[in-house]
Amino acid sequence: MRGRGRRRPDLPSRLTPPLGTGAQCRLVTPERREPAALGRGGLEGSDPAWLGQDWGLTPLFASPGEQPPAGAAAMFSLKPAKPTFKSYLLPQVEDKITPEPKIKKLEPVLLPGEIVVNEVNFVRKCIATDTSQYDLWGKLVCSNFKISFITDDPMPLQKFHYKNLLLGEHDVPLTCIEQVVTVNDTKRKQKVLGPNQKLKFNPTELIIYCKDFRIVRFRFDEAGPESAKKVCLAVAHYSQPTDLQLLFAFEYVGKKYHNPVNGIDPGGRGRGSSQQTPLFETYSDWDREIKRTGASEWRVCSVNEGYMISTCLPEYFVVPSSLADQDLKLYSYSFIGRRMPLWCWNHSNGSALVRMANIKDVLQQRKIDQRICNAITRSHPQRSDVHKSDLDKCLPNIQEIQAAFIKLKQLCVNEPFEETEEKWLSSLENTRWLEYVRSFLKHSAELVYMLDSKHVSVVLQEDEGRDLSCFVASLIQVMLDPYFRTIVGFQSLIQKEWVMAGYQFLDRCNHLKRADKESPLFLMFLDSIWQLLEQYPSAFEFSETYLTILYDSTRISLFGTFLFNCPHQRVKQSTEFAISKNIQLGDEKGLKFPSVWDWSLQFTTRDRMLFHNPWYIGKSAPCVQNGSVKSFKRTKKNYSSTLRGIPPSLKNGIINEQEFLPRRNSLILKLKPDFLQQMDSQTNSMEQYFREWYSKPVDLHGVILPRLSGTHIKLWKLCYFRWVPEAQINNGGFITAFHKISVLTDQVNMLNQSLRQYKSSSSLQANCSELDQSRMYFRANGLNDTAGTPDFLSSSFPFSPVGNLCRRSILGTPLSKFLSGAKIWLSTETLANED
């Protein structure tokens, strides 16, 4: 019997000779296996086991226990036989079944302590206003920290995304949600959802109104109706907590204490910066600030340690050295909230800035007020008088500021945007937002005059001393002290004058949805700082992107910085939470929450470079002279057109002539002549001070004063317009100049580095290594870099309005009612459709 091979089209058609006369073989179906070794001679050097096992040729005598015949023994002797057989038979290849590709499971990225409350699949996120071709499909998830839309689809129409490490591209923190609206297209119903409510119809659409002016829209056309309803109810419930300990920060910190090795250490002090930001929680932080400002006649007081005197004051604060602790304890009962006078800052001429609450004891008011003023006077080296400013009478209150903010929000997200274009400027003026910004800047500048020119101490007096005084005290210090115009200095200012001084972030940011106490005072403060930054860009180390992201951080319920009304509330609430969760605190006073100043929690080192202002001129810069690194003060001669000459603000700004001319039937006409003469003298002196200041080049490391005419006070477009697609300018806006200056600054740094390498020795190069590192986000490719503006830049950079504000043109939510006031925000009525 001859062995046969199966012919394949790719093999030669050639038969092989028989194996031999003494052995018969049968051809069996080969198994799918590869030969152990195959030399150039085919089966040369092979043995029967190999032949049968790997090629399926089984000798007939190969049954167990059977001895081979003599011929076979001769053929399979130890001496290798001459090959007589070549086989071209290959193993049969079985049909390979390709498995179906696995569907990628869309799962949210969760932080420690974060849990998924509810989710729904097959959700469509609306991207464009007039078409659905750009819409994204994915899963909508509600957790105890955020709502998250998860998709594999890339974001259309978007070329850049500024990534937050805590939040995804489509995530919205629960504390940033203003209102939850559900819509049913079939039944033509809409409902504003509140906590613990029922929904009687299956929603086909969910619209999220955010506190930062975003409007995010989801469709449930292909989703399960019950799942969609549960997600909507979960978002409404968890975005409107009724108790402080229900905010996510408590769960996050509790998880960190149980697992301290995993993740971030709670209570970071700003590791994202080169320097640590002082938190003013300790005695030493206040003592260093006294020494920095040269306030030799002031001391750190620990009378409130353990919050024994006042629960809305820090444990440590600064008071005049002439006031004893016993006097402070005695006087504290006469102040509202027992908020005794707080030292803020000292001028180099000895003048001090102090803030205090009103005295509620009418009988003791004059006596205590005189003693406090005498103590402040004795702390002045020249024993100068004290100037008191009643902020409640000079400035708008928090309710008026909230009303202006509601009108501003209505203007910026009005629908449709094009219809308001012709009367937009008059509508902006009617909001009174810019008017209030101007009033705070003007009053602060007048108090700067009292401190800097008149050399008198200033006392800011307010009902509780926790709102307007935070604003004005901070503005004054930014105008007077260049340290507070750096990133670390500005952060320490907010920590000192807002967080530790008892500004009610919990109520004013409305984290617990108590609209009667809400007021965007902190946002207006950042807006005022932006006005100064816009007028004097070389005087500030930080950029407007930094200010915008700082405002956004107040809406993230993770940082203890903007979560509480006062330090005592943080200690009390976190201690109660720790006891309920069996967390051992040891010697710590409450849980340590992450600080917002630790920017590494939110952004990479690369992205944090956008915080730096390329126009900023530092107090000193390195140079190389005779082979050694020295420092020199950079020139301050900024002779730009906006900084020269007497500005129109003397007529329409700080010194408004109409304000000092008596009106008909005015009470000023009935005043005594000596009082009028004194008032005119002070007015003329103040006017002369401002006139002289504006006539000189600006000292970027000295006093800066705002320009307050109508053309100089502007709308902060990056903050308020970044989510409006119609207002976006592609390859335009302020960012284009920012890009050019950044590249130019980087090229200058490269030239300085080359100069140091050329002139300095190797020992000095080590000292310059830190200086060589560029701090610019946009960098030059070389000294001759002439590249144009990147195509991903727009006036909204680094934010993108794509998919974040999607208005409905026909079946829309009641924007006019939503933006008309606080009552509708918590309304549970089914709202009539507005066509």
PDB file of C-alpha atoms in Angstrom, residues 358-616:
ATOM      1  CA  ASN A 358     -21.568  97.278  64.767  1.00  0.00           C
ATOM      2  CA  ILE A 359     -22.010  97.760  68.499  1.00  0.00           C
ATOM      3  CA  LYS A 360     -25.470  96.549  69.507  1.00  0.00           C
ATOM      4  CA  ASP A 361     -25.432  97.956  73.036  1.00  0.00           C
ATOM      5  CA  VAL A 362     -26.728 101.486  72.482  1.00  0.00           C
ATOM      6  CA  LEU A 363     -25.924 102.628  76.018  1.00  0.00           C
ATOM      7  CA  GLN A 364     -22.329 101.460  75.827  1.00  0.00           C
ATOM      8  CA  GLN A 365     -21.824 102.239  72.135  1.00  0.00           C
ATOM      9  CA  ARG A 366     -20.063 105.593  72.470  1.00  0.00           C
ATOM     10  CA  LYS A 367     -17.873 104.485  75.367  1.00  0.00           C
ATOM     11  CA  ILE A 368     -16.668 101.245  73.730  1.00  0.00           C
ATOM     12  CA  ASP A 369     -16.251 102.867  70.336  1.00  0.00           C
ATOM     13  CA  GLN A 370     -14.046 105.555  71.862  1.00  0.00           C
ATOM     14  CA  ARG A 371     -11.860 103.005  73.635  1.00  0.00           C
ATOM     15  CA  ILE A 372     -11.368 100.973  70.467  1.00  0.00           C
ATOM     16  CA  CYS A 373     -10.460 104.082  68.463  1.00  0.00           C
ATOM     17  CA  ASN A 374      -8.028 105.222  71.174  1.00  0.00           C
ATOM     18  CA  ALA A 375      -6.295 101.831  71.093  1.00  0.00           C
ATOM     19  CA  ILE A 376      -5.969 102.028  67.294  1.00  0.00           C
ATOM     20  CA  THR A 377      -4.617 105.565  67.571  1.00  0.00           C
ATOM     21  CA  ARG A 378      -1.974 104.504  70.097  1.00  0.00           C
ATOM     22  CA  SER A 379      -0.869 101.790  67.654  1.00  0.00           C
ATOM     23  CA  HIS A 380      -0.016 104.477  65.076  1.00  0.00           C
ATOM     24  CA  PRO A 381       3.535 105.874  65.365  1.00  0.00           C
ATOM     25  CA  GLN A 382       2.242 109.404  64.715  1.00  0.00           C
ATOM     26  CA  ARG A 383      -0.868 108.930  66.888  1.00  0.00           C
ATOM     27  CA  SER A 384      -3.044 109.874  63.928  1.00  0.00           C
ATOM     28  CA  ASP A 385      -6.823 109.962  64.047  1.00  0.00           C
ATOM     29  CA  VAL A 386      -9.072 107.122  62.906  1.00  0.00           C
ATOM     30  CA  HIS A 387     -11.314 107.376  59.853  1.00  0.00           C
ATOM     31  CA  LYS A 388     -14.476 105.252  60.097  1.00  0.00           C
ATOM     32  CA  SER A 389     -16.366 104.087  57.023  1.00  0.00           C
ATOM     33  CA  ASP A 390     -19.926 102.802  57.414  1.00  0.00           C
ATOM     34  CA  LEU A 391     -20.148 100.365  54.506  1.00  0.00           C
ATOM     35  CA  ASP A 392     -23.871  99.717  54.944  1.00  0.00           C
ATOM     36  CA  LYS A 393     -24.548 103.362  54.027  1.00  0.00           C
ATOM     37  CA  CYS A 394     -21.964 103.713  51.250  1.00  0.00           C
ATOM     38  CA  LEU A 395     -22.385 100.533  49.225  1.00  0.00           C
ATOM     39  CA  PRO A 396     -25.152  98.302  47.820  1.00  0.00           C
ATOM     40  CA  ASN A 397     -26.353  95.507  50.089  1.00  0.00           C
ATOM     41  CA  ILE A 398     -26.244  91.798  49.305  1.00  0.00           C
ATOM     42  CA  GLN A 399     -29.888  91.708  48.166  1.00  0.00           C
ATOM     43  CA  GLU A 400     -29.280  94.428  45.585  1.00  0.00           C
ATOM     44  CA  ILE A 401     -26.199  92.596  44.348  1.00  0.00           C
ATOM     45  CA  GLN A 402     -28.202  89.379  44.003  1.00  0.00           C
ATOM     46  CA  ALA A 403     -30.913  91.175  42.019  1.00  0.00           C
ATOM     47  CA  ALA A 404     -28.290  92.622  39.676  1.00  0.00           C
ATOM     48  CA  PHE A 405     -26.769  89.176  39.194  1.00  0.00           C
ATOM     49  CA  ILE A 406     -30.126  87.666  38.227  1.00  0.00           C
ATOM     50  CA  LYS A 407     -30.578  90.354  35.576  1.00  0.00           C
ATOM     51  CA  LEU A 408     -27.047  89.795  34.318  1.00  0.00           C
ATOM     52  CA  LYS A 409     -27.691  86.070  34.038  1.00  0.00           C
ATOM     53  CA  GLN A 410     -30.875  86.706  32.099  1.00  0.00           C
ATOM     54  CA  LEU A 411     -29.009  88.966  29.707  1.00  0.00           C
ATOM     55  CA  CYS A 412     -26.093  86.586  29.115  1.00  0.00           C
ATOM     56  CA  VAL A 413     -28.189  83.458  28.487  1.00  0.00           C
ATOM     57  CA  ASN A 414     -31.277  85.078  27.021  1.00  0.00           C
ATOM     58  CA  GLU A 415     -32.970  83.303  24.152  1.00  0.00           C
ATOM     59  CA  PRO A 416     -32.485  84.011  21.355  1.00  0.00           C
ATOM     60  CA  PHE A 417     -29.219  85.894  21.710  1.00  0.00           C
ATOM     61  CA  GLU A 418     -29.507  87.789  18.427  1.00  0.00           C
ATOM     62  CA  GLU A 419     -32.708  89.619  19.367  1.00  0.00           C
ATOM     63  CA  THR A 420     -31.015  91.466  22.245  1.00  0.00           C
ATOM     64  CA  GLU A 421     -28.025  92.643  20.201  1.00  0.00           C
ATOM     65  CA  GLU A 422     -29.364  96.102  19.312  1.00  0.00           C
ATOM     66  CA  LYS A 423     -30.324  97.054  22.868  1.00  0.00           C
ATOM     67  CA  TRP A 424     -27.703  94.951  24.588  1.00  0.00           C
ATOM     68  CA  LEU A 425     -25.594  97.763  26.072  1.00  0.00           C
ATOM     69  CA  SER A 426     -28.610  99.532  27.530  1.00  0.00           C
ATOM     70  CA  SER A 427     -29.833  96.219  28.932  1.00  0.00           C
ATOM     71  CA  LEU A 428     -26.425  95.659  30.484  1.00  0.00           C
ATOM     72  CA  GLU A 429     -26.578  99.066  32.118  1.00  0.00           C
ATOM     73  CA  ASN A 430     -30.047  98.315  33.480  1.00  0.00           C
ATOM     74  CA  THR A 431     -28.713  95.283  35.342  1.00  0.00           C
ATOM     75  CA  ARG A 432     -26.641  97.708  37.514  1.00  0.00           C
ATOM     76  CA  TRP A 433     -23.932  95.041  37.826  1.00  0.00           C
ATOM     77  CA  LEU A 434     -21.167  97.238  36.441  1.00  0.00           C
ATOM     78  CA  GLU A 435     -22.499 100.165  38.450  1.00  0.00           C
ATOM     79  CA  TYR A 436     -22.025  98.174  41.655  1.00  0.00           C
ATOM     80  CA  VAL A 437     -18.542  97.065  40.584  1.00  0.00           C
ATOM     81  CA  ARG A 438     -17.658 100.699  40.006  1.00  0.00           C
ATOM     82  CA  SER A 439     -19.021 101.742  43.405  1.00  0.00           C
ATOM     83  CA  PHE A 440     -16.851  99.199  45.263  1.00  0.00           C
ATOM     84  CA  LEU A 441     -13.752 100.232  43.323  1.00  0.00           C
ATOM     85  CA  LYS A 442     -14.454 103.914  43.893  1.00  0.00           C
ATOM     86  CA  HIS A 443     -15.040 103.619  47.638  1.00  0.00           C
ATOM     87  CA  SER A 444     -11.963 101.446  48.064  1.00  0.00           C
ATOM     88  CA  ALA A 445      -9.845 103.985  46.167  1.00  0.00           C
ATOM     89  CA  GLU A 446     -11.065 106.763  48.437  1.00  0.00           C
ATOM     90  CA  LEU A 447     -10.019 104.746  51.483  1.00  0.00           C
ATOM     91  CA  VAL A 448      -6.642 104.120  49.835  1.00  0.00           C
ATOM     92  CA  TYR A 449      -6.265 107.895  49.781  1.00  0.00           C
ATOM     93  CA  MET A 450      -6.942 108.058  53.529  1.00  0.00           C
ATOM     94  CA  LEU A 451      -4.336 105.389  54.293  1.00  0.00           C
ATOM     95  CA  ASP A 452      -1.669 106.407  51.795  1.00  0.00           C
ATOM     96  CA  SER A 453      -1.944 110.195  51.706  1.00  0.00           C
ATOM     97  CA  LYS A 454      -3.615 111.297  54.934  1.00  0.00           C
ATOM     98  CA  HIS A 455      -1.697 108.697  57.006  1.00  0.00           C
ATOM     99  CA  VAL A 456      -4.738 107.835  59.118  1.00  0.00           C
ATOM    100  CA  SER A 457      -5.987 104.409  60.129  1.00  0.00           C
ATOM    101  CA  VAL A 458      -9.253 103.239  58.544  1.00  0.00           C
ATOM    102  CA  VAL A 459     -11.964 101.243  60.317  1.00  0.00           C
ATOM    103  CA  LEU A 460     -14.495  99.405  58.117  1.00  0.00           C
ATOM    104  CA  GLN A 461     -17.776  99.158  59.980  1.00  0.00           C
ATOM    105  CA  GLU A 462     -20.592  96.836  58.929  1.00  0.00           C
ATOM    106  CA  ASP A 463     -23.603  95.321  60.625  1.00  0.00           C
ATOM    107  CA  GLU A 464     -22.034  91.877  61.144  1.00  0.00           C
ATOM    108  CA  GLY A 465     -18.692  92.631  59.509  1.00  0.00           C
ATOM    109  CA  ARG A 466     -18.827  89.492  57.343  1.00  0.00           C
ATOM    110  CA  ASP A 467     -19.829  90.613  53.845  1.00  0.00           C
ATOM    111  CA  LEU A 468     -19.039  94.051  52.473  1.00  0.00           C
ATOM    112  CA  SER A 469     -15.999  94.443  54.743  1.00  0.00           C
ATOM    113  CA  CYS A 470     -14.443  91.293  53.230  1.00  0.00           C
ATOM    114  CA  PHE A 471     -14.835  92.848  49.787  1.00  0.00           C
ATOM    115  CA  VAL A 472     -13.544  96.350  50.584  1.00  0.00           C
ATOM    116  CA  ALA A 473     -10.683  95.232  52.850  1.00  0.00           C
ATOM    117  CA  SER A 474      -9.400  92.897  50.126  1.00  0.00           C
ATOM    118  CA  LEU A 475      -9.656  95.522  47.370  1.00  0.00           C
ATOM    119  CA  ILE A 476      -7.751  98.082  49.436  1.00  0.00           C
ATOM    120  CA  GLN A 477      -4.912  95.669  50.109  1.00  0.00           C
ATOM    121  CA  VAL A 478      -4.651  94.685  46.425  1.00  0.00           C
ATOM    122  CA  MET A 479      -4.375  98.361  45.470  1.00  0.00           C
ATOM    123  CA  LEU A 480      -1.754  99.121  48.122  1.00  0.00           C
ATOM    124  CA  ASP A 481       0.362  95.978  48.513  1.00  0.00           C
ATOM    125  CA  PRO A 482       2.040  94.347  45.463  1.00  0.00           C
ATOM    126  CA  TYR A 483       2.434  91.106  47.432  1.00  0.00           C
ATOM    127  CA  PHE A 484      -1.309  90.540  47.125  1.00  0.00           C
ATOM    128  CA  ARG A 485      -1.005  90.859  43.356  1.00  0.00           C
ATOM    129  CA  THR A 486       1.046  87.645  43.197  1.00  0.00           C
ATOM    130  CA  ILE A 487      -0.595  84.214  43.089  1.00  0.00           C
ATOM    131  CA  VAL A 488       0.457  83.123  46.580  1.00  0.00           C
ATOM    132  CA  GLY A 489      -0.226  86.551  48.030  1.00  0.00           C
ATOM    133  CA  PHE A 490      -3.699  86.747  46.487  1.00  0.00           C
ATOM    134  CA  GLN A 491      -4.540  83.283  47.819  1.00  0.00           C
ATOM    135  CA  SER A 492      -3.361  84.260  51.299  1.00  0.00           C
ATOM    136  CA  LEU A 493      -5.512  87.399  51.070  1.00  0.00           C
ATOM    137  CA  ILE A 494      -8.652  85.365  50.324  1.00  0.00           C
ATOM    138  CA  GLN A 495      -7.769  82.937  53.086  1.00  0.00           C
ATOM    139  CA  LYS A 496      -7.251  85.777  55.586  1.00  0.00           C
ATOM    140  CA  GLU A 497     -10.052  88.195  54.689  1.00  0.00           C
ATOM    141  CA  TRP A 498     -12.748  85.801  53.506  1.00  0.00           C
ATOM    142  CA  VAL A 499     -12.309  82.247  54.773  1.00  0.00           C
ATOM    143  CA  MET A 500     -10.935  82.898  58.272  1.00  0.00           C
ATOM    144  CA  ALA A 501     -12.830  86.164  58.789  1.00  0.00           C
ATOM    145  CA  GLY A 502     -16.132  84.312  58.547  1.00  0.00           C
ATOM    146  CA  TYR A 503     -17.513  85.034  55.089  1.00  0.00           C
ATOM    147  CA  GLN A 504     -20.567  82.777  54.749  1.00  0.00           C
ATOM    148  CA  PHE A 505     -19.620  80.749  51.693  1.00  0.00           C
ATOM    149  CA  LEU A 506     -22.164  78.041  52.503  1.00  0.00           C
ATOM    150  CA  ASP A 507     -25.076  80.492  52.454  1.00  0.00           C
ATOM    151  CA  ARG A 508     -23.846  82.986  49.867  1.00  0.00           C
ATOM    152  CA  CYS A 509     -22.967  80.235  47.358  1.00  0.00           C
ATOM    153  CA  ASN A 510     -26.287  78.549  48.180  1.00  0.00           C
ATOM    154  CA  HIS A 511     -24.851  75.053  48.538  1.00  0.00           C
ATOM    155  CA  LEU A 512     -27.942  73.950  50.488  1.00  0.00           C
ATOM    156  CA  LYS A 513     -30.457  75.757  48.224  1.00  0.00           C
ATOM    157  CA  ARG A 514     -31.480  78.504  50.640  1.00  0.00           C
ATOM    158  CA  ALA A 515     -32.107  81.220  48.092  1.00  0.00           C
ATOM    159  CA  ASP A 516     -32.953  83.929  50.630  1.00  0.00           C
ATOM    160  CA  LYS A 517     -29.289  84.074  51.759  1.00  0.00           C
ATOM    161  CA  GLU A 518     -27.634  83.743  48.347  1.00  0.00           C
ATOM    162  CA  SER A 519     -25.514  86.584  46.989  1.00  0.00           C
ATOM    163  CA  PRO A 520     -22.622  86.525  44.488  1.00  0.00           C
ATOM    164  CA  LEU A 521     -20.436  88.926  46.501  1.00  0.00           C
ATOM    165  CA  PHE A 522     -17.290  86.846  45.994  1.00  0.00           C
ATOM    166  CA  LEU A 523     -17.874  86.796  42.231  1.00  0.00           C
ATOM    167  CA  MET A 524     -18.223  90.588  42.202  1.00  0.00           C
ATOM    168  CA  PHE A 525     -14.940  90.819  44.103  1.00  0.00           C
ATOM    169  CA  LEU A 526     -13.198  88.673  41.466  1.00  0.00           C
ATOM    170  CA  ASP A 527     -14.832  90.844  38.803  1.00  0.00           C
ATOM    171  CA  SER A 528     -13.368  93.955  40.456  1.00  0.00           C
ATOM    172  CA  ILE A 529      -9.929  92.341  40.548  1.00  0.00           C
ATOM    173  CA  TRP A 530     -10.323  91.547  36.846  1.00  0.00           C
ATOM    174  CA  GLN A 531     -11.047  95.234  36.168  1.00  0.00           C
ATOM    175  CA  LEU A 532      -7.706  96.141  37.795  1.00  0.00           C
ATOM    176  CA  LEU A 533      -5.971  93.322  35.916  1.00  0.00           C
ATOM    177  CA  GLU A 534      -7.424  94.598  32.648  1.00  0.00           C
ATOM    178  CA  GLN A 535      -6.203  98.137  33.343  1.00  0.00           C
ATOM    179  CA  TYR A 536      -2.768  97.213  34.727  1.00  0.00           C
ATOM    180  CA  PRO A 537      -1.841  93.786  33.278  1.00  0.00           C
ATOM    181  CA  SER A 538       1.861  94.120  34.164  1.00  0.00           C
ATOM    182  CA  ALA A 539       1.069  94.524  37.871  1.00  0.00           C
ATOM    183  CA  PHE A 540      -0.502  91.070  38.392  1.00  0.00           C
ATOM    184  CA  GLU A 541       1.191  87.695  38.361  1.00  0.00           C
ATOM    185  CA  PHE A 542      -2.046  85.785  37.711  1.00  0.00           C
ATOM    186  CA  SER A 543      -4.216  85.746  34.602  1.00  0.00           C
ATOM    187  CA  GLU A 544      -7.959  86.059  34.053  1.00  0.00           C
ATOM    188  CA  THR A 545      -8.063  82.295  33.476  1.00  0.00           C
ATOM    189  CA  TYR A 546      -6.881  81.879  37.056  1.00  0.00           C
ATOM    190  CA  LEU A 547      -9.662  84.152  38.332  1.00  0.00           C
ATOM    191  CA  THR A 548     -12.300  82.299  36.293  1.00  0.00           C
ATOM    192  CA  ILE A 549     -11.178  78.874  37.504  1.00  0.00           C
ATOM    193  CA  LEU A 550     -11.053  80.178  41.069  1.00  0.00           C
ATOM    194  CA  TYR A 551     -14.710  81.153  40.748  1.00  0.00           C
ATOM    195  CA  ASP A 552     -15.549  77.724  39.283  1.00  0.00           C
ATOM    196  CA  SER A 553     -13.848  76.077  42.273  1.00  0.00           C
ATOM    197  CA  THR A 554     -16.428  77.606  44.620  1.00  0.00           C
ATOM    198  CA  ARG A 555     -18.964  75.302  42.920  1.00  0.00           C
ATOM    199  CA  ILE A 556     -17.033  72.073  43.596  1.00  0.00           C
ATOM    200  CA  SER A 557     -18.133  70.509  46.879  1.00  0.00           C
ATOM    201  CA  LEU A 558     -14.762  68.971  47.620  1.00  0.00           C
ATOM    202  CA  PHE A 559     -12.674  71.805  49.039  1.00  0.00           C
ATOM    203  CA  GLY A 560     -13.170  72.972  52.587  1.00  0.00           C
ATOM    204  CA  THR A 561     -12.062  76.457  51.529  1.00  0.00           C
ATOM    205  CA  PHE A 562     -15.457  77.467  50.092  1.00  0.00           C
ATOM    206  CA  LEU A 563     -17.732  75.068  51.938  1.00  0.00           C
ATOM    207  CA  PHE A 564     -18.440  76.614  55.345  1.00  0.00           C
ATOM    208  CA  ASN A 565     -19.729  79.818  56.889  1.00  0.00           C
ATOM    209  CA  CYS A 566     -16.852  80.062  59.367  1.00  0.00           C
ATOM    210  CA  PRO A 567     -13.935  77.989  60.723  1.00  0.00           C
ATOM    211  CA  HIS A 568     -15.934  76.930  63.778  1.00  0.00           C
ATOM    212  CA  GLN A 569     -18.623  75.387  61.583  1.00  0.00           C
ATOM    213  CA  ARG A 570     -15.982  73.283  59.840  1.00  0.00           C
ATOM    214  CA  VAL A 571     -14.628  72.003  63.167  1.00  0.00           C
ATOM    215  CA  LYS A 572     -18.069  71.327  64.660  1.00  0.00           C
ATOM    216  CA  GLN A 573     -19.620  69.605  61.643  1.00  0.00           C
ATOM    217  CA  SER A 574     -16.553  67.544  60.759  1.00  0.00           C
ATOM    218  CA  THR A 575     -16.119  66.388  64.355  1.00  0.00           C
ATOM    219  CA  GLU A 576     -19.723  65.191  64.459  1.00  0.00           C
ATOM    220  CA  PHE A 577     -19.221  63.406  61.145  1.00  0.00           C
ATOM    221  CA  ALA A 578     -16.009  61.761  62.389  1.00  0.00           C
ATOM    222  CA  ILE A 579     -17.773  60.444  65.478  1.00  0.00           C
ATOM    223  CA  SER A 580     -20.616  59.015  63.388  1.00  0.00           C
ATOM    224  CA  LYS A 581     -18.082  57.266  61.103  1.00  0.00           C
ATOM    225  CA  ASN A 582     -15.737  56.092  63.898  1.00  0.00           C
ATOM    226  CA  ILE A 583     -12.853  58.189  62.597  1.00  0.00           C
ATOM    227  CA  GLN A 584     -10.094  58.770  65.127  1.00  0.00           C
ATOM    228  CA  LEU A 585      -9.092  62.441  65.031  1.00  0.00           C
ATOM    229  CA  GLY A 586      -6.404  62.386  67.703  1.00  0.00           C
ATOM    230  CA  ASP A 587      -5.222  65.932  68.416  1.00  0.00           C
ATOM    231  CA  GLU A 588      -6.746  67.363  65.250  1.00  0.00           C
ATOM    232  CA  LYS A 589      -9.532  69.923  65.525  1.00  0.00           C
ATOM    233  CA  GLY A 590     -11.992  68.353  63.121  1.00  0.00           C
ATOM    234  CA  LEU A 591     -11.357  66.770  59.750  1.00  0.00           C
ATOM    235  CA  LYS A 592      -8.826  68.316  57.410  1.00  0.00           C
ATOM    236  CA  PHE A 593     -10.496  69.005  54.079  1.00  0.00           C
ATOM    237  CA  PRO A 594      -8.512  69.507  50.858  1.00  0.00           C
ATOM    238  CA  SER A 595      -7.564  73.111  50.201  1.00  0.00           C
ATOM    239  CA  VAL A 596      -8.492  74.689  46.892  1.00  0.00           C
ATOM    240  CA  TRP A 597      -4.973  76.163  46.796  1.00  0.00           C
ATOM    241  CA  ASP A 598      -3.615  72.692  46.075  1.00  0.00           C
ATOM    242  CA  TRP A 599      -4.150  73.147  42.350  1.00  0.00           C
ATOM    243  CA  SER A 600      -2.440  69.825  41.579  1.00  0.00           C
ATOM    244  CA  LEU A 601      -5.724  68.152  42.562  1.00  0.00           C
ATOM    245  CA  GLN A 602      -7.450  69.753  39.590  1.00  0.00           C
ATOM    246  CA  PHE A 603      -4.858  70.442  36.910  1.00  0.00           C
ATOM    247  CA  THR A 604      -1.585  69.149  35.568  1.00  0.00           C
ATOM    248  CA  THR A 605       1.609  71.189  35.814  1.00  0.00           C
ATOM    249  CA  ARG A 606       1.294  72.045  32.146  1.00  0.00           C
ATOM    250  CA  ASP A 607      -2.282  73.314  32.461  1.00  0.00           C
ATOM    251  CA  ARG A 608      -1.466  75.339  35.574  1.00  0.00           C
ATOM    252  CA  MET A 609       0.875  77.444  33.454  1.00  0.00           C
ATOM    253  CA  LEU A 610      -2.208  79.225  32.125  1.00  0.00           C
ATOM    254  CA  PHE A 611      -2.520  80.778  35.582  1.00  0.00           C
ATOM    255  CA  HIS A 612       0.600  82.877  34.902  1.00  0.00           C
ATOM    256  CA  ASN A 613       0.298  86.282  33.288  1.00  0.00           C
ATOM    257  CA  PRO A 614       2.942  86.834  30.565  1.00  0.00           C
ATOM    258  CA  TRP A 615       2.679  90.635  31.001  1.00  0.00           C
ATOM    259  CA  TYR A 616       3.684  90.472  34.674  1.00  0.00           C
TER     260      TYR A 616
END
